[in-house]
Amino acid sequence: MSVRKSATASVRRIATLASTTARPTTERERERRRIVVLCLPFFALAVVAGFVPLAMLVRISLAEDTIWMEGWSLEAWETLATTPAYRRVAWNTLWFVGLATGVSVALGVAVAHALEKYDLPAERIVVAAVSFPIALPGIVVAYLITVLLGRQGLVTNAIAVATGQGAHGLASATAITGLFLGYVYSLLPRATMVLRGTYAEVNEQAEEAARALGASRWETFYHVTLPEIRPGIAAAAILTFRSGLAIFGTVLILQSHQVVTLQIHNEISVGSYAPDVAAAIGLVYVVFIVAFTFVGLRFVDDDAVEV
Amino acid sequence: MTGNTSPRADDGSTAAENADAALTTRPDGGSVTASGNRRWSRSGRAFSTLLGRPIVAGVVAVVTAFLTVPVLVAFVSSFAESGSGVLPTGFVTFDHWRKVLGFGEYGVRKNAIPGLTYSLLIATGGMVLNVVIGVPVAYALARYDFYARDWVNTFAILPLVPGLILGIAFVQTYPQHGRSALGLLAGYCLLKSPYMVLTVQSSFQSMDLVRLEESARSLGASWPRTFLTVVVPHAKRGIIAGAIITWTLAAAEFNFTHMVASGSPDPFAMFLYDNIANNALYLQSAAAVSVYFLIVAGAIISLQLLGKRGFSTAHQ
């Protein structure tokens, strides 16, 4: 009884809220209407192009007949839960992206530190070089790795000439190291951009005081700078990790490591067509990314967020 | 700083004197030992003080080279006749560019111009749609404080659904229109909207929005008029920067396009993919990729003219 009463009450409250928003009489209600109007176009698109397709993904993963979307079955989820190969894919993705994130953030700290603290001779060029790769899609990054490490690659051929070996044996673009460098190529610029924003807000007086009191450069960095940029490092790691999980073009070209995006792609390829399994993996993947981002960002300052 | 910097001199001169003598009595009665002096002056000789800067600068140099050298090599070798050997040889030929763009009688490659035009038009459509949906939500987030603002913020500024998944779901949900230009446009718009929202938002955050809005309102402008003719023009630079970023990123978006594109005309991303996936045509791929480099370079130059530091959404 009381449940029903409170339910009616909340329905009535929502109805009042909707009607005052639609036909406001006070300034506060007018402001609420403005906020709704401002947010509406974005959410209209997000629903049509984002939420509805995601709901459809749930339906696909539960469909018995994936061509006509009929019937219900948990088969795809059972396959996903019981096949060890999928667990291996998950593990492959996590360690690989995690390692690439670690390397990218560490290098990003170095680059951001140098850009902020040192008088680099060609600072504009370094900034341009670091921000340029953000615009490159994964397939182009894969190509750039073959330019360095492929059979006709610059580094491969340089080593081949220096050591007298054949270039074929040395090419590592399609080895896992080449893919790893591709990930770092994509992720490093993102990490650096977030960290540059953090570095701009570091209190320089504290660092100068530490130096004046006799701390070495490393001690100053470790005890003064690092605690200040720690939120930025956390934000950079979260955003880099989730960008790394979304990489697909690079791994599609180089093909040397079975990560989740490649697995999803393989599930809907001709020959092993299983859209229900692909949808199930996709859902797990999206839920993981969303949960990870939300949980992660709870612990960091919102201002540090950049994409 | 840890706590072990105990032997502290009162001022600079005593510190200098103390450094000379092994055991000196300080004016205030305390004494300083030789080991203390060594600690005091150690920072001048510490490993990180001597070598830290060169090491970090070296890391930056390596990173910059890693990021730029392949781009430059690809661009330069697209004009070369032969790509085998350490450095490309035989300059200058425009053969690869001609082949890639579909001029000349080679027949292997399709004409790339229609695909490029098609992609750029869709990217432009996505950009316009992004202005329409992105600017209002950025204003709401920057100006008002409301229920669930943090949630809206996170949804608006984080690309939560990867393009690959969105593409798969999109085609299944809208079988008729999903593969059309409209489908690509909606997808590009949603995938790239965070860049627009963030850029415009950081532009709004640097203005006194409340005062701006109240001045206009007190002079008699209605709220829609205030928003459209006062607030939006003030954020012009942010909006243009966001538009350039979203346009460039959408022009070569691959993950979504790969799932959705139907083939006629081939979007630019698929043209890049066809060229890159075919390893035999190494120099031709270089030319294809260079087409996109030129687009990005143009975008970066325009962004720098607007006072932005390259592809960053932050306000300077």
mmCIF file of N, CA, C and O in Angstrom, chain A residues 17-18 20-22 28-44, chain B residues 136-137 140 144 146-147 152 223:
data_model
loop_
_atom_site.group_PDB
_atom_site.id
_atom_site.type_symbol
_atom_site.label_atom_id
_atom_site.label_comp_id
_atom_site.label_asym_id
_atom_site.label_seq_id
_atom_site.Cartn_x
_atom_site.Cartn_y
_atom_site.Cartn_z
ATOM 1 N N LEU A 17 6.927 18.266 -12.425
ATOM 2 C CA LEU A 17 8.222 18.761 -12.900
ATOM 3 C C LEU A 17 8.182 18.952 -14.412
ATOM 4 O O LEU A 17 8.612 19.983 -14.943
ATOM 5 N N ALA A 18 7.617 17.966 -15.098
ATOM 6 C CA ALA A 18 7.552 18.049 -16.558
ATOM 7 C C ALA A 18 6.665 19.202 -16.995
ATOM 8 O O ALA A 18 7.008 19.953 -17.913
ATOM 9 N N THR A 20 5.818 21.956 -15.300
ATOM 10 C CA THR A 20 6.384 23.283 -15.012
ATOM 11 C C THR A 20 7.565 23.572 -15.930
ATOM 12 O O THR A 20 7.817 24.719 -16.276
ATOM 13 N N THR A 21 8.267 22.500 -16.322
ATOM 14 C CA THR A 21 9.373 22.725 -17.246
ATOM 15 C C THR A 21 8.846 23.143 -18.612
ATOM 16 O O THR A 21 9.403 24.006 -19.275
ATOM 17 N N ALA A 22 7.745 22.519 -19.012
ATOM 18 C CA ALA A 22 7.174 22.858 -20.315
ATOM 19 C C ALA A 22 6.514 24.231 -20.285
ATOM 20 O O ALA A 22 6.601 24.991 -21.249
ATOM 21 N N ARG A 28 13.069 30.130 -11.742
ATOM 22 C CA ARG A 28 13.782 28.876 -11.548
ATOM 23 C C ARG A 28 13.304 27.816 -12.540
ATOM 24 O O ARG A 28 14.092 27.074 -13.121
ATOM 25 N N GLU A 29 12.000 27.801 -12.743
ATOM 26 C CA GLU A 29 11.466 26.837 -13.709
ATOM 27 C C GLU A 29 11.898 27.183 -15.126
ATOM 28 O O GLU A 29 12.149 26.307 -15.948
ATOM 29 N N ARG A 30 11.963 28.493 -15.405
ATOM 30 C CA ARG A 30 12.431 28.906 -16.724
ATOM 31 C C ARG A 30 13.870 28.455 -16.946
ATOM 32 O O ARG A 30 14.231 28.003 -18.020
ATOM 33 N N GLU A 31 14.690 28.566 -15.904
ATOM 34 C CA GLU A 31 16.079 28.130 -16.038
ATOM 35 C C GLU A 31 16.138 26.631 -16.302
ATOM 36 O O GLU A 31 16.924 26.175 -17.130
ATOM 37 N N ARG A 32 15.261 25.907 -15.619
ATOM 38 C CA ARG A 32 15.253 24.462 -15.841
ATOM 39 C C ARG A 32 14.881 24.149 -17.288
ATOM 40 O O ARG A 32 15.462 23.276 -17.922
ATOM 41 N N ARG A 33 13.911 24.919 -17.813
ATOM 42 C CA ARG A 33 13.530 24.689 -19.208
ATOM 43 C C ARG A 33 14.711 24.964 -20.139
ATOM 44 O O ARG A 33 14.943 24.234 -21.092
ATOM 45 N N ARG A 34 15.451 26.037 -19.840
ATOM 46 C CA ARG A 34 16.605 26.351 -20.687
ATOM 47 C C ARG A 34 17.604 25.206 -20.681
ATOM 48 O O ARG A 34 18.126 24.825 -21.733
ATOM 49 N N ILE A 35 17.884 24.677 -19.501
ATOM 50 C CA ILE A 35 18.854 23.579 -19.425
ATOM 51 C C ILE A 35 18.381 22.395 -20.252
ATOM 52 O O ILE A 35 19.138 21.800 -21.019
ATOM 53 N N VAL A 36 17.090 22.089 -20.136
ATOM 54 C CA VAL A 36 16.544 20.952 -20.892
ATOM 55 C C VAL A 36 16.674 21.215 -22.387
ATOM 56 O O VAL A 36 17.118 20.349 -23.153
ATOM 57 N N VAL A 37 16.308 22.448 -22.808
ATOM 58 C CA VAL A 37 16.382 22.769 -24.235
ATOM 59 C C VAL A 37 17.820 22.661 -24.738
ATOM 60 O O VAL A 37 18.084 22.143 -25.818
ATOM 61 N N LEU A 38 18.764 23.117 -23.906
ATOM 62 C CA LEU A 38 20.167 23.099 -24.328
ATOM 63 C C LEU A 38 20.703 21.676 -24.445
ATOM 64 O O LEU A 38 21.524 21.381 -25.315
ATOM 65 N N CYS A 39 20.265 20.815 -23.542
ATOM 66 C CA CYS A 39 20.802 19.452 -23.551
ATOM 67 C C CYS A 39 20.058 18.550 -24.520
ATOM 68 O O CYS A 39 20.563 17.479 -24.870
ATOM 69 N N LEU A 40 18.869 18.961 -24.925
ATOM 70 C CA LEU A 40 18.012 18.083 -25.719
ATOM 71 C C LEU A 40 18.629 17.612 -27.044
ATOM 72 O O LEU A 40 18.607 16.408 -27.317
ATOM 73 N N PRO A 41 19.185 18.518 -27.862
ATOM 74 C CA PRO A 41 19.717 18.044 -29.153
ATOM 75 C C PRO A 41 20.768 16.963 -28.980
ATOM 76 O O PRO A 41 20.751 15.941 -29.686
ATOM 77 N N PHE A 42 21.652 17.165 -28.001
ATOM 78 C CA PHE A 42 22.709 16.174 -27.778
ATOM 79 C C PHE A 42 22.114 14.828 -27.398
ATOM 80 O O PHE A 42 22.512 13.791 -27.922
ATOM 81 N N PHE A 43 21.139 14.860 -26.481
ATOM 82 C CA PHE A 43 20.609 13.576 -26.034
ATOM 83 C C PHE A 43 19.734 12.921 -27.076
ATOM 84 O O PHE A 43 19.656 11.694 -27.131
ATOM 85 N N ALA A 44 19.102 13.737 -27.924
ATOM 86 C CA ALA A 44 18.343 13.144 -29.027
ATOM 87 C C ALA A 44 19.276 12.318 -29.907
ATOM 88 O O ALA A 44 18.996 11.154 -30.221
ATOM 89 N N PRO B 136 25.152 23.995 -27.545
ATOM 90 C CA PRO B 136 24.189 24.155 -26.451
ATOM 91 C C PRO B 136 24.557 23.352 -25.202
ATOM 92 O O PRO B 136 24.511 23.877 -24.093
ATOM 93 N N VAL B 137 24.954 22.101 -25.394
ATOM 94 C CA VAL B 137 25.225 21.280 -24.209
ATOM 95 C C VAL B 137 26.474 21.802 -23.488
ATOM 96 O O VAL B 137 26.542 21.813 -22.251
ATOM 97 N N ALA B 140 25.246 24.731 -21.442
ATOM 98 C CA ALA B 140 24.505 24.289 -20.266
ATOM 99 C C ALA B 140 25.464 23.825 -19.182
ATOM 100 O O ALA B 140 25.310 24.143 -17.999
ATOM 101 N N TYR B 144 25.292 26.523 -16.094
ATOM 102 C CA TYR B 144 24.324 26.158 -15.066
ATOM 103 C C TYR B 144 24.841 25.024 -14.196
ATOM 104 O O TYR B 144 25.654 24.223 -14.611
ATOM 105 N N PHE B 146 23.155 21.953 -12.322
ATOM 106 C CA PHE B 146 21.862 21.288 -12.240
ATOM 107 C C PHE B 146 22.009 19.852 -11.814
ATOM 108 O O PHE B 146 23.111 19.305 -11.755
ATOM 109 N N TYR B 147 20.856 19.240 -11.562
ATOM 110 C CA TYR B 147 20.811 17.853 -11.131
ATOM 111 C C TYR B 147 21.457 16.965 -12.202
ATOM 112 O O TYR B 147 21.187 17.126 -13.386
ATOM 113 N N VAL B 152 25.850 14.136 -17.032
ATOM 114 C CA VAL B 152 25.742 14.694 -18.383
ATOM 115 C C VAL B 152 27.128 15.055 -18.895
ATOM 116 O O VAL B 152 27.498 14.768 -20.035
ATOM 117 N N TRP B 223 15.852 35.535 -23.847
ATOM 118 C CA TRP B 223 16.914 34.562 -23.594
ATOM 119 C C TRP B 223 17.419 33.889 -24.870
ATOM 120 O O TRP B 223 18.637 33.790 -25.073
#
